[in-house]
């Protein structure tokens, strides 16, 4: 008489519950990786925008300083402008009189128009000074 012996139940393989638990753990891990990817993409977009704003602010500052050196810029004034569709520019020129020569401090502030990823608290400021006649 031959008897077919079955292996003990614990060694037969994975149960359905173990497979489901493993799938849930894998799904949570994959969702976490996806969230990291989305966060990284947002940060790259934000950095790209801030880099372009820094370029606009620096260009505006340099042009204003050049005009002041040539005596063509508005002295002691504030100017507002819209640079493209994403930011407002504010240029503050302050005159500081020093022994015969006038020193001008120029402050360019870039304030983004509010969007989902960027808020007004993300404004950027560049500052420069020049001696002008």
JSON list of C-alpha atoms in Angstrom, two decimals:
[
{"chain": "A", "resi": 1, "resn": "UNK", "atom": "CA", "xyz": [0.00, 0.00, 0.00]},
{"chain": "A", "resi": 2, "resn": "UNK", "atom": "CA", "xyz": [1.45, 3.27, -1.06]},
{"chain": "A", "resi": 3, "resn": "UNK", "atom": "CA", "xyz": [0.66, 6.40, 0.77]},
{"chain": "A", "resi": 4, "resn": "UNK", "atom": "CA", "xyz": [1.09, 9.76, -0.80]},
{"chain": "A", "resi": 5, "resn": "UNK", "atom": "CA", "xyz": [2.37, 12.04, 1.85]},
{"chain": "A", "resi": 6, "resn": "UNK", "atom": "CA", "xyz": [1.56, 15.70, 1.54]},
{"chain": "A", "resi": 7, "resn": "UNK", "atom": "CA", "xyz": [4.16, 18.21, 2.63]},
{"chain": "A", "resi": 8, "resn": "UNK", "atom": "CA", "xyz": [3.39, 20.09, 5.81]},
{"chain": "A", "resi": 9, "resn": "UNK", "atom": "CA", "xyz": [1.08, 23.00, 5.24]},
{"chain": "A", "resi": 10, "resn": "UNK", "atom": "CA", "xyz": [3.63, 25.69, 6.27]},
{"chain": "A", "resi": 11, "resn": "UNK", "atom": "CA", "xyz": [6.08, 24.58, 3.57]},
{"chain": "A", "resi": 12, "resn": "UNK", "atom": "CA", "xyz": [3.69, 24.36, 0.65]},
{"chain": "A", "resi": 13, "resn": "UNK", "atom": "CA", "xyz": [4.32, 27.93, -0.62]},
{"chain": "A", "resi": 14, "resn": "UNK", "atom": "CA", "xyz": [2.91, 31.40, -0.18]},
{"chain": "A", "resi": 15, "resn": "UNK", "atom": "CA", "xyz": [-0.62, 31.90, 0.98]},
{"chain": "A", "resi": 16, "resn": "UNK", "atom": "CA", "xyz": [-2.95, 34.36, -0.70]},
{"chain": "A", "resi": 17, "resn": "UNK", "atom": "CA", "xyz": [-2.72, 36.76, 2.25]},
{"chain": "A", "resi": 18, "resn": "UNK", "atom": "CA", "xyz": [1.09, 36.83, 2.09]},
{"chain": "A", "resi": 19, "resn": "UNK", "atom": "CA", "xyz": [0.95, 37.62, -1.63]},
{"chain": "A", "resi": 20, "resn": "UNK", "atom": "CA", "xyz": [-1.57, 40.42, -1.06]},
{"chain": "A", "resi": 21, "resn": "UNK", "atom": "CA", "xyz": [0.53, 41.93, 1.74]},
{"chain": "A", "resi": 22, "resn": "UNK", "atom": "CA", "xyz": [3.61, 41.83, -0.48]},
{"chain": "A", "resi": 23, "resn": "UNK", "atom": "CA", "xyz": [1.68, 43.54, -3.30]},
{"chain": "A", "resi": 24, "resn": "UNK", "atom": "CA", "xyz": [0.46, 46.31, -0.95]},
{"chain": "A", "resi": 25, "resn": "UNK", "atom": "CA", "xyz": [4.00, 46.92, 0.29]},
{"chain": "A", "resi": 26, "resn": "UNK", "atom": "CA", "xyz": [5.26, 47.08, -3.30]},
{"chain": "A", "resi": 27, "resn": "UNK", "atom": "CA", "xyz": [2.45, 49.47, -4.29]},
{"chain": "A", "resi": 28, "resn": "UNK", "atom": "CA", "xyz": [3.22, 51.82, -1.39]},
{"chain": "A", "resi": 29, "resn": "UNK", "atom": "CA", "xyz": [6.91, 51.83, -2.34]},
{"chain": "A", "resi": 30, "resn": "UNK", "atom": "CA", "xyz": [6.13, 52.59, -5.99]},
{"chain": "A", "resi": 31, "resn": "UNK", "atom": "CA", "xyz": [3.78, 55.43, -5.01]},
{"chain": "A", "resi": 32, "resn": "UNK", "atom": "CA", "xyz": [6.51, 56.92, -2.82]},
{"chain": "A", "resi": 33, "resn": "UNK", "atom": "CA", "xyz": [8.94, 56.81, -5.76]},
{"chain": "A", "resi": 34, "resn": "UNK", "atom": "CA", "xyz": [6.36, 58.48, -7.99]},
{"chain": "A", "resi": 35, "resn": "UNK", "atom": "CA", "xyz": [5.84, 61.24, -5.41]},
{"chain": "A", "resi": 36, "resn": "UNK", "atom": "CA", "xyz": [9.61, 61.81, -5.31]},
{"chain": "A", "resi": 37, "resn": "UNK", "atom": "CA", "xyz": [9.69, 62.10, -9.08]},
{"chain": "A", "resi": 38, "resn": "UNK", "atom": "CA", "xyz": [6.85, 64.63, -9.11]},
{"chain": "A", "resi": 39, "resn": "UNK", "atom": "CA", "xyz": [8.52, 66.66, -6.36]},
{"chain": "A", "resi": 40, "resn": "UNK", "atom": "CA", "xyz": [11.80, 66.68, -8.27]},
{"chain": "A", "resi": 41, "resn": "UNK", "atom": "CA", "xyz": [10.05, 67.83, -11.46]},
{"chain": "A", "resi": 42, "resn": "UNK", "atom": "CA", "xyz": [8.40, 70.68, -9.55]},
{"chain": "A", "resi": 43, "resn": "UNK", "atom": "CA", "xyz": [11.70, 71.77, -8.07]},
{"chain": "A", "resi": 44, "resn": "UNK", "atom": "CA", "xyz": [13.39, 71.72, -11.47]},
{"chain": "A", "resi": 45, "resn": "UNK", "atom": "CA", "xyz": [10.60, 73.89, -12.89]},
{"chain": "A", "resi": 46, "resn": "UNK", "atom": "CA", "xyz": [10.83, 76.28, -9.95]},
{"chain": "A", "resi": 47, "resn": "UNK", "atom": "CA", "xyz": [14.62, 76.54, -10.31]},
{"chain": "A", "resi": 48, "resn": "UNK", "atom": "CA", "xyz": [14.25, 77.22, -14.05]},
{"chain": "A", "resi": 49, "resn": "UNK", "atom": "CA", "xyz": [11.79, 80.05, -13.35]},
{"chain": "A", "resi": 50, "resn": "UNK", "atom": "CA", "xyz": [13.95, 81.58, -10.62]},
{"chain": "A", "resi": 51, "resn": "UNK", "atom": "CA", "xyz": [17.01, 81.37, -12.84]},
{"chain": "A", "resi": 52, "resn": "UNK", "atom": "CA", "xyz": [15.25, 83.26, -15.62]},
{"chain": "A", "resi": 53, "resn": "UNK", "atom": "CA", "xyz": [14.05, 85.85, -13.08]},
{"chain": "A", "resi": 54, "resn": "UNK", "atom": "CA", "xyz": [17.59, 86.32, -11.82]},
{"chain": "A", "resi": 55, "resn": "UNK", "atom": "CA", "xyz": [18.74, 86.91, -15.40]},
{"chain": "A", "resi": 56, "resn": "UNK", "atom": "CA", "xyz": [15.98, 89.51, -15.97]},
{"chain": "A", "resi": 57, "resn": "UNK", "atom": "CA", "xyz": [16.75, 91.26, -12.66]},
{"chain": "A", "resi": 58, "resn": "UNK", "atom": "CA", "xyz": [20.50, 91.31, -13.31]},
{"chain": "A", "resi": 59, "resn": "UNK", "atom": "CA", "xyz": [19.98, 92.65, -16.84]},
{"chain": "A", "resi": 60, "resn": "UNK", "atom": "CA", "xyz": [17.65, 95.39, -15.55]},
{"chain": "A", "resi": 61, "resn": "UNK", "atom": "CA", "xyz": [20.11, 96.31, -12.81]},
{"chain": "A", "resi": 62, "resn": "UNK", "atom": "CA", "xyz": [23.03, 96.53, -15.23]},
{"chain": "A", "resi": 63, "resn": "UNK", "atom": "CA", "xyz": [21.05, 98.66, -17.70]},
{"chain": "A", "resi": 64, "resn": "UNK", "atom": "CA", "xyz": [19.91, 101.01, -14.92]},
{"chain": "A", "resi": 65, "resn": "UNK", "atom": "CA", "xyz": [23.45, 101.37, -13.55]},
{"chain": "A", "resi": 66, "resn": "UNK", "atom": "CA", "xyz": [24.74, 102.10, -17.05]},
{"chain": "A", "resi": 67, "resn": "UNK", "atom": "CA", "xyz": [22.09, 104.78, -17.58]},
{"chain": "A", "resi": 68, "resn": "UNK", "atom": "CA", "xyz": [22.95, 106.34, -14.23]},
{"chain": "A", "resi": 69, "resn": "UNK", "atom": "CA", "xyz": [26.62, 106.51, -15.19]},
{"chain": "A", "resi": 70, "resn": "UNK", "atom": "CA", "xyz": [25.60, 108.34, -18.36]},
{"chain": "A", "resi": 71, "resn": "UNK", "atom": "CA", "xyz": [23.15, 110.61, -16.51]},
{"chain": "A", "resi": 72, "resn": "UNK", "atom": "CA", "xyz": [20.12, 109.27, -18.38]},
{"chain": "A", "resi": 73, "resn": "UNK", "atom": "CA", "xyz": [18.23, 107.28, -15.73]},
{"chain": "A", "resi": 74, "resn": "UNK", "atom": "CA", "xyz": [15.60, 108.57, -13.36]},
{"chain": "A", "resi": 75, "resn": "UNK", "atom": "CA", "xyz": [17.34, 109.42, -10.12]},
{"chain": "A", "resi": 76, "resn": "UNK", "atom": "CA", "xyz": [15.63, 108.92, -6.80]},
{"chain": "A", "resi": 77, "resn": "UNK", "atom": "CA", "xyz": [12.60, 107.28, -8.39]},
{"chain": "A", "resi": 78, "resn": "UNK", "atom": "CA", "xyz": [10.75, 104.00, -8.38]},
{"chain": "A", "resi": 79, "resn": "UNK", "atom": "CA", "xyz": [9.77, 102.36, -11.64]},
{"chain": "A", "resi": 80, "resn": "UNK", "atom": "CA", "xyz": [7.43, 99.42, -12.14]},
{"chain": "A", "resi": 81, "resn": "UNK", "atom": "CA", "xyz": [7.32, 97.13, -15.15]},
{"chain": "A", "resi": 82, "resn": "UNK", "atom": "CA", "xyz": [5.91, 93.80, -16.21]},
{"chain": "A", "resi": 83, "resn": "UNK", "atom": "CA", "xyz": [8.52, 91.42, -17.58]},
{"chain": "A", "resi": 84, "resn": "UNK", "atom": "CA", "xyz": [6.71, 88.91, -19.71]},
{"chain": "A", "resi": 85, "resn": "UNK", "atom": "CA", "xyz": [3.65, 87.18, -18.35]},
{"chain": "A", "resi": 86, "resn": "UNK", "atom": "CA", "xyz": [5.17, 85.81, -15.16]},
{"chain": "A", "resi": 87, "resn": "UNK", "atom": "CA", "xyz": [6.77, 88.62, -13.11]},
{"chain": "A", "resi": 88, "resn": "UNK", "atom": "CA", "xyz": [6.57, 92.24, -12.06]},
{"chain": "A", "resi": 89, "resn": "UNK", "atom": "CA", "xyz": [9.75, 94.32, -11.82]},
{"chain": "A", "resi": 90, "resn": "UNK", "atom": "CA", "xyz": [10.25, 97.12, -9.34]},
{"chain": "A", "resi": 91, "resn": "UNK", "atom": "CA", "xyz": [13.34, 99.32, -9.73]},
{"chain": "A", "resi": 92, "resn": "UNK", "atom": "CA", "xyz": [14.16, 101.62, -6.79]},
{"chain": "A", "resi": 93, "resn": "UNK", "atom": "CA", "xyz": [16.87, 104.22, -7.32]},
{"chain": "A", "resi": 94, "resn": "UNK", "atom": "CA", "xyz": [18.11, 106.03, -4.21]},
{"chain": "A", "resi": 95, "resn": "UNK", "atom": "CA", "xyz": [20.46, 109.00, -4.44]},
{"chain": "A", "resi": 96, "resn": "UNK", "atom": "CA", "xyz": [23.11, 109.28, -1.72]},
{"chain": "A", "resi": 97, "resn": "UNK", "atom": "CA", "xyz": [25.22, 112.46, -1.92]},
{"chain": "A", "resi": 98, "resn": "UNK", "atom": "CA", "xyz": [28.94, 112.00, -1.18]},
{"chain": "A", "resi": 99, "resn": "UNK", "atom": "CA", "xyz": [31.63, 114.73, -1.43]},
{"chain": "A", "resi": 100, "resn": "UNK", "atom": "CA", "xyz": [31.07, 116.01, -4.95]},
{"chain": "A", "resi": 101, "resn": "UNK", "atom": "CA", "xyz": [30.07, 112.70, -6.50]},
{"chain": "A", "resi": 102, "resn": "UNK", "atom": "CA", "xyz": [26.63, 111.22, -6.16]},
{"chain": "A", "resi": 103, "resn": "UNK", "atom": "CA", "xyz": [26.24, 107.59, -5.30]},
{"chain": "A", "resi": 104, "resn": "UNK", "atom": "CA", "xyz": [23.12, 105.82, -6.40]},
{"chain": "A", "resi": 105, "resn": "UNK", "atom": "CA", "xyz": [21.87, 102.61, -4.90]},
{"chain": "A", "resi": 106, "resn": "UNK", "atom": "CA", "xyz": [19.68, 100.60, -7.23]},
{"chain": "A", "resi": 107, "resn": "UNK", "atom": "CA", "xyz": [17.43, 97.82, -6.02]},
{"chain": "A", "resi": 108, "resn": "UNK", "atom": "CA", "xyz": [15.62, 95.58, -8.53]},
{"chain": "A", "resi": 109, "resn": "UNK", "atom": "CA", "xyz": [12.91, 93.40, -7.06]},
{"chain": "A", "resi": 110, "resn": "UNK", "atom": "CA", "xyz": [11.26, 90.64, -9.07]},
{"chain": "A", "resi": 111, "resn": "UNK", "atom": "CA", "xyz": [7.86, 89.64, -7.73]},
{"chain": "A", "resi": 112, "resn": "UNK", "atom": "CA", "xyz": [6.24, 86.67, -9.45]},
{"chain": "A", "resi": 113, "resn": "UNK", "atom": "CA", "xyz": [2.60, 86.70, -10.37]},
{"chain": "A", "resi": 114, "resn": "UNK", "atom": "CA", "xyz": [1.02, 84.11, -8.11]},
{"chain": "A", "resi": 115, "resn": "UNK", "atom": "CA", "xyz": [0.78, 80.61, -9.50]},
{"chain": "A", "resi": 116, "resn": "UNK", "atom": "CA", "xyz": [0.40, 77.14, -8.09]},
{"chain": "A", "resi": 117, "resn": "UNK", "atom": "CA", "xyz": [4.10, 76.44, -7.59]},
{"chain": "A", "resi": 118, "resn": "UNK", "atom": "CA", "xyz": [5.34, 79.97, -7.04]},
{"chain": "A", "resi": 119, "resn": "UNK", "atom": "CA", "xyz": [4.09, 82.48, -4.50]},
{"chain": "A", "resi": 120, "resn": "UNK", "atom": "CA", "xyz": [4.87, 86.13, -3.85]},
{"chain": "A", "resi": 121, "resn": "UNK", "atom": "CA", "xyz": [7.17, 85.06, -1.04]},
{"chain": "A", "resi": 122, "resn": "UNK", "atom": "CA", "xyz": [9.52, 83.73, -3.74]},
{"chain": "A", "resi": 123, "resn": "UNK", "atom": "CA", "xyz": [10.46, 87.26, -4.80]},
{"chain": "A", "resi": 124, "resn": "UNK", "atom": "CA", "xyz": [14.04, 87.96, -5.82]},
{"chain": "A", "resi": 125, "resn": "UNK", "atom": "CA", "xyz": [16.07, 91.11, -5.17]},
{"chain": "A", "resi": 126, "resn": "UNK", "atom": "CA", "xyz": [19.36, 92.26, -6.66]},
{"chain": "A", "resi": 127, "resn": "UNK", "atom": "CA", "xyz": [21.16, 95.38, -5.45]},
{"chain": "A", "resi": 128, "resn": "UNK", "atom": "CA", "xyz": [23.95, 97.50, -6.94]},
{"chain": "A", "resi": 129, "resn": "UNK", "atom": "CA", "xyz": [25.54, 100.94, -6.53]},
{"chain": "A", "resi": 130, "resn": "UNK", "atom": "CA", "xyz": [27.26, 103.37, -8.84]},
{"chain": "A", "resi": 131, "resn": "UNK", "atom": "CA", "xyz": [29.04, 106.71, -8.64]},
{"chain": "A", "resi": 132, "resn": "UNK", "atom": "CA", "xyz": [27.62, 109.12, -11.18]},
{"chain": "A", "resi": 133, "resn": "UNK", "atom": "CA", "xyz": [28.07, 112.77, -12.05]}
]
